[in-house]
């Protein structure tokens, strides 16, 4: 993995248990983790925690982030509003690999109510170690910044 910064993490209440599991796994595997919360299973808004984590990746303070909500959908919608963020909702291994190889994803989004903890762990492992292929894919992701929102 190219990252030298800690992996920044966040969730909502529906992703909290999986966040804790993945955080423990990463720490045991010698990765540094910065957890932006929440710190209990009390109900919170995924928009708030998605914003915290995506903002840190967007600014360049952190290279990689992991966000978890119930489905992963809300978190990915929030995170992808941030410049420089390429958040990928990956509830399977193939998506996780391809999101790195072709899209240089810098935030992995998981659905805590969609997948089990062992699959989530495998997804995180492969996502962290799969490199970006660059080349023609670099040109494609560079075009993201030229896209203006709104009707054509
Ligand atoms: C919370 O109930 C749920 O809506 C949230 O975790 C997420 O799945 C939203 O996309």
mmCIF file of C-alpha atoms and ligand atoms in Angstrom:
data_model
loop_
_atom_site.group_PDB
_atom_site.id
_atom_site.type_symbol
_atom_site.label_atom_id
_atom_site.label_comp_id
_atom_site.label_asym_id
_atom_site.label_seq_id
_atom_site.Cartn_x
_atom_site.Cartn_y
_atom_site.Cartn_z
ATOM 1 C CA UNK A 1 0.000 0.000 0.000
ATOM 2 C CA UNK A 2 1.280 3.488 -0.878
ATOM 3 C CA UNK A 3 -0.219 5.096 2.168
ATOM 4 C CA UNK A 4 1.987 6.350 4.949
ATOM 5 C CA UNK A 5 -0.822 8.077 6.818
ATOM 6 C CA UNK A 6 -3.143 6.285 9.240
ATOM 7 C CA UNK A 7 -6.328 4.828 7.815
ATOM 8 C CA UNK A 8 -9.161 7.124 8.765
ATOM 9 C CA UNK A 9 -12.434 5.431 9.694
ATOM 10 C CA UNK A 10 -16.022 6.385 10.399
ATOM 11 C CA UNK A 11 -19.460 4.837 10.491
ATOM 12 C CA UNK A 12 -22.989 5.392 11.705
ATOM 13 C CA UNK A 13 -24.820 3.270 14.271
ATOM 14 C CA UNK A 14 -25.608 0.613 11.648
ATOM 15 C CA UNK A 15 -21.937 0.312 10.758
ATOM 16 C CA UNK A 16 -20.543 0.716 14.249
ATOM 17 C CA UNK A 17 -20.050 -2.977 15.096
ATOM 18 C CA UNK A 18 -18.279 -3.671 11.812
ATOM 19 C CA UNK A 19 -16.154 -0.536 12.205
ATOM 20 C CA UNK A 20 -14.965 -1.762 15.590
ATOM 21 C CA UNK A 21 -14.189 -5.208 14.195
ATOM 22 C CA UNK A 22 -12.247 -3.841 11.206
ATOM 23 C CA UNK A 23 -10.427 -1.321 13.386
ATOM 24 C CA UNK A 24 -9.252 -4.074 15.749
ATOM 25 C CA UNK A 25 -8.186 -6.195 12.793
ATOM 26 C CA UNK A 26 -6.175 -3.320 11.287
ATOM 27 C CA UNK A 27 -4.475 -2.476 14.571
ATOM 28 C CA UNK A 28 -3.512 -6.127 15.128
ATOM 29 C CA UNK A 29 -2.152 -6.120 11.550
ATOM 30 C CA UNK A 30 0.082 -3.122 12.405
ATOM 31 C CA UNK A 31 -1.843 -0.474 10.510
ATOM 32 C CA UNK A 32 -2.321 2.873 12.168
ATOM 33 C CA UNK A 33 -5.961 3.879 12.428
ATOM 34 C CA UNK A 34 -7.612 7.203 13.165
ATOM 35 C CA UNK A 35 -11.207 6.607 14.215
ATOM 36 C CA UNK A 36 -13.533 9.550 13.714
ATOM 37 C CA UNK A 37 -16.411 7.811 15.435
ATOM 38 C CA UNK A 38 -19.047 7.265 16.472
ATOM 39 C CA UNK A 39 -17.994 5.662 19.736
ATOM 40 C CA UNK A 40 -21.256 3.916 20.635
ATOM 41 C CA UNK A 41 -24.227 2.359 18.872
ATOM 42 C CA UNK A 42 -26.465 5.361 19.570
ATOM 43 C CA UNK A 43 -28.303 6.539 16.486
ATOM 44 C CA UNK A 44 -26.376 9.122 14.447
ATOM 45 C CA UNK A 45 -26.505 10.497 10.897
ATOM 46 C CA UNK A 46 -24.169 8.859 8.394
ATOM 47 C CA UNK A 47 -23.895 12.226 6.630
ATOM 48 C CA UNK A 48 -22.005 13.687 9.617
ATOM 49 C CA UNK A 49 -19.429 10.920 9.887
ATOM 50 C CA UNK A 50 -19.078 10.475 6.143
ATOM 51 C CA UNK A 51 -18.326 14.169 5.942
ATOM 52 C CA UNK A 52 -15.647 13.979 8.626
ATOM 53 C CA UNK A 53 -13.770 11.134 6.959
ATOM 54 C CA UNK A 54 -14.199 12.262 3.354
ATOM 55 C CA UNK A 55 -13.102 15.771 4.313
ATOM 56 C CA UNK A 56 -9.852 14.407 5.707
ATOM 57 C CA UNK A 57 -9.130 12.410 2.554
ATOM 58 C CA UNK A 58 -10.176 15.311 0.340
ATOM 59 C CA UNK A 59 -7.727 17.647 2.062
ATOM 60 C CA UNK A 60 -4.873 15.171 1.692
ATOM 61 C CA UNK A 61 -4.416 14.829 5.456
ATOM 62 C CA UNK A 62 -5.090 11.117 5.043
ATOM 63 C CA UNK A 63 -4.582 8.908 1.974
ATOM 64 C CA UNK A 64 -7.098 6.172 2.684
ATOM 65 C CA UNK A 65 -10.396 5.924 4.512
ATOM 66 C CA UNK A 66 -12.994 3.323 5.374
ATOM 67 C CA UNK A 67 -16.662 4.244 5.869
ATOM 68 C CA UNK A 68 -19.409 1.917 7.021
ATOM 69 C CA UNK A 69 -23.163 2.427 7.255
ATOM 70 C CA UNK A 70 -26.038 -0.041 6.986
ATOM 71 C CA UNK A 71 -25.987 -0.508 3.227
ATOM 72 C CA UNK A 72 -22.917 1.561 2.366
ATOM 73 C CA UNK A 73 -25.101 3.622 0.049
ATOM 74 C CA UNK A 74 -25.518 6.759 2.123
ATOM 75 C CA UNK A 75 -21.835 6.901 3.012
ATOM 76 C CA UNK A 76 -20.759 6.552 -0.604
ATOM 77 C CA UNK A 77 -23.179 9.258 -1.713
ATOM 78 C CA UNK A 78 -21.819 11.649 0.891
ATOM 79 C CA UNK A 79 -18.141 10.831 0.374
ATOM 80 C CA UNK A 80 -18.240 11.213 -3.409
ATOM 81 C CA UNK A 81 -19.358 14.831 -3.097
ATOM 82 C CA UNK A 82 -15.835 15.693 -1.927
ATOM 83 C CA UNK A 83 -13.129 16.715 -4.380
ATOM 84 C CA UNK A 84 -10.300 14.175 -4.729
ATOM 85 C CA UNK A 85 -12.426 11.485 -3.098
ATOM 86 C CA UNK A 86 -13.073 8.283 -4.997
ATOM 87 C CA UNK A 87 -15.253 6.290 -2.649
ATOM 88 C CA UNK A 88 -16.141 2.762 -3.692
ATOM 89 C CA UNK A 89 -18.972 0.754 -2.199
ATOM 90 C CA UNK A 90 -17.591 -2.776 -2.276
ATOM 91 C CA UNK A 91 -19.588 -5.552 -0.761
ATOM 92 C CA UNK A 92 -17.598 -8.133 -2.717
ATOM 93 C CA UNK A 93 -13.959 -8.927 -3.463
ATOM 94 C CA UNK A 94 -14.091 -8.286 -7.213
ATOM 95 C CA UNK A 95 -15.370 -4.743 -6.744
ATOM 96 C CA UNK A 96 -12.719 -4.083 -4.118
ATOM 97 C CA UNK A 97 -9.915 -5.241 -6.416
ATOM 98 C CA UNK A 98 -11.209 -3.372 -9.446
ATOM 99 C CA UNK A 99 -11.910 -0.195 -7.480
ATOM 100 C CA UNK A 100 -8.194 -0.084 -6.741
ATOM 101 C CA UNK A 101 -6.848 -1.266 -10.109
ATOM 102 C CA UNK A 102 -9.026 0.907 -12.312
ATOM 103 C CA UNK A 103 -10.473 3.667 -10.117
ATOM 104 C CA UNK A 104 -7.715 4.267 -7.562
ATOM 105 C CA UNK A 105 -10.391 4.308 -4.876
ATOM 106 C CA UNK A 106 -9.214 6.084 -1.764
ATOM 107 C CA UNK A 107 -12.233 5.405 0.440
ATOM 108 C CA UNK A 108 -13.637 1.919 0.864
ATOM 109 C CA UNK A 109 -17.308 1.844 1.789
ATOM 110 C CA UNK A 110 -18.912 -1.220 3.340
ATOM 111 C CA UNK A 111 -22.479 -2.135 4.234
ATOM 112 C CA UNK A 112 -22.575 -3.343 7.799
ATOM 113 C CA UNK A 113 -26.044 -4.823 7.279
ATOM 114 C CA UNK A 114 -25.108 -6.414 3.961
ATOM 115 C CA UNK A 115 -21.964 -8.454 4.548
ATOM 116 C CA UNK A 116 -20.535 -10.526 7.379
ATOM 117 C CA UNK A 117 -17.396 -9.715 9.267
ATOM 118 C CA UNK A 118 -15.155 -12.321 7.635
ATOM 119 C CA UNK A 119 -15.988 -11.171 4.112
ATOM 120 C CA UNK A 120 -15.528 -7.563 5.221
ATOM 121 C CA UNK A 121 -12.070 -8.411 6.552
ATOM 122 C CA UNK A 122 -11.084 -10.050 3.252
ATOM 123 C CA UNK A 123 -12.389 -7.042 1.319
ATOM 124 C CA UNK A 124 -10.324 -4.674 3.468
ATOM 125 C CA UNK A 125 -7.203 -6.848 3.083
ATOM 126 C CA UNK A 126 -7.413 -6.976 -0.708
ATOM 127 C CA UNK A 127 -8.378 -3.309 -1.000
ATOM 128 C CA UNK A 128 -5.321 -2.249 0.999
ATOM 129 C CA UNK A 129 -2.870 -4.320 -0.995
ATOM 130 C CA UNK A 130 -4.144 -3.927 -4.563
ATOM 131 C CA UNK A 131 -2.253 -1.236 -6.510
ATOM 132 C CA UNK A 132 -3.699 1.241 -9.016
ATOM 133 C CA UNK A 133 -2.759 0.319 -12.590
ATOM 134 C CA UNK A 134 -2.446 3.923 -13.794
ATOM 135 C CA UNK A 135 -2.031 4.326 -17.574
ATOM 136 C CA UNK A 136 -5.349 4.761 -19.353
ATOM 137 C CA UNK A 137 -7.127 4.658 -15.989
ATOM 138 C CA UNK A 138 -5.212 7.703 -14.754
ATOM 139 C CA UNK A 139 -6.519 9.773 -17.662
ATOM 140 C CA UNK A 140 -10.060 8.664 -16.893
ATOM 141 C CA UNK A 141 -10.023 9.582 -13.237
ATOM 142 C CA UNK A 142 -8.427 12.950 -14.082
ATOM 143 C CA UNK A 143 -11.547 13.735 -16.102
ATOM 144 C CA UNK A 144 -13.638 13.626 -12.914
ATOM 145 C CA UNK A 145 -12.501 17.137 -12.057
ATOM 146 C CA UNK A 146 -13.549 18.505 -15.429
ATOM 147 C CA UNK A 147 -17.132 17.312 -14.983
ATOM 148 C CA UNK A 148 -19.544 20.091 -14.081
ATOM 149 C CA UNK A 149 -22.609 19.141 -12.118
ATOM 150 C CA UNK A 150 -26.067 20.021 -13.413
ATOM 151 C CA UNK A 151 -27.989 19.376 -16.618
ATOM 152 C CA UNK A 152 -26.010 19.243 -19.885
HETATM 153 C C1 LIG B 1 -29.510 3.804 9.003
HETATM 154 O O1 LIG B 1 -30.735 3.318 9.403
HETATM 155 C C2 LIG B 1 -29.281 3.571 7.523
HETATM 156 O O2 LIG B 1 -30.195 4.326 6.780
HETATM 157 C C3 LIG B 1 -27.868 3.903 7.131
HETATM 158 O O3 LIG B 1 -27.004 3.148 7.896
HETATM 159 C C4 LIG B 1 -27.461 3.640 5.687
HETATM 160 O O4 LIG B 1 -27.777 2.341 5.309
HETATM 161 C C5 LIG B 1 -27.873 4.660 4.712
HETATM 162 O O5 LIG B 1 -27.543 4.614 3.539
#
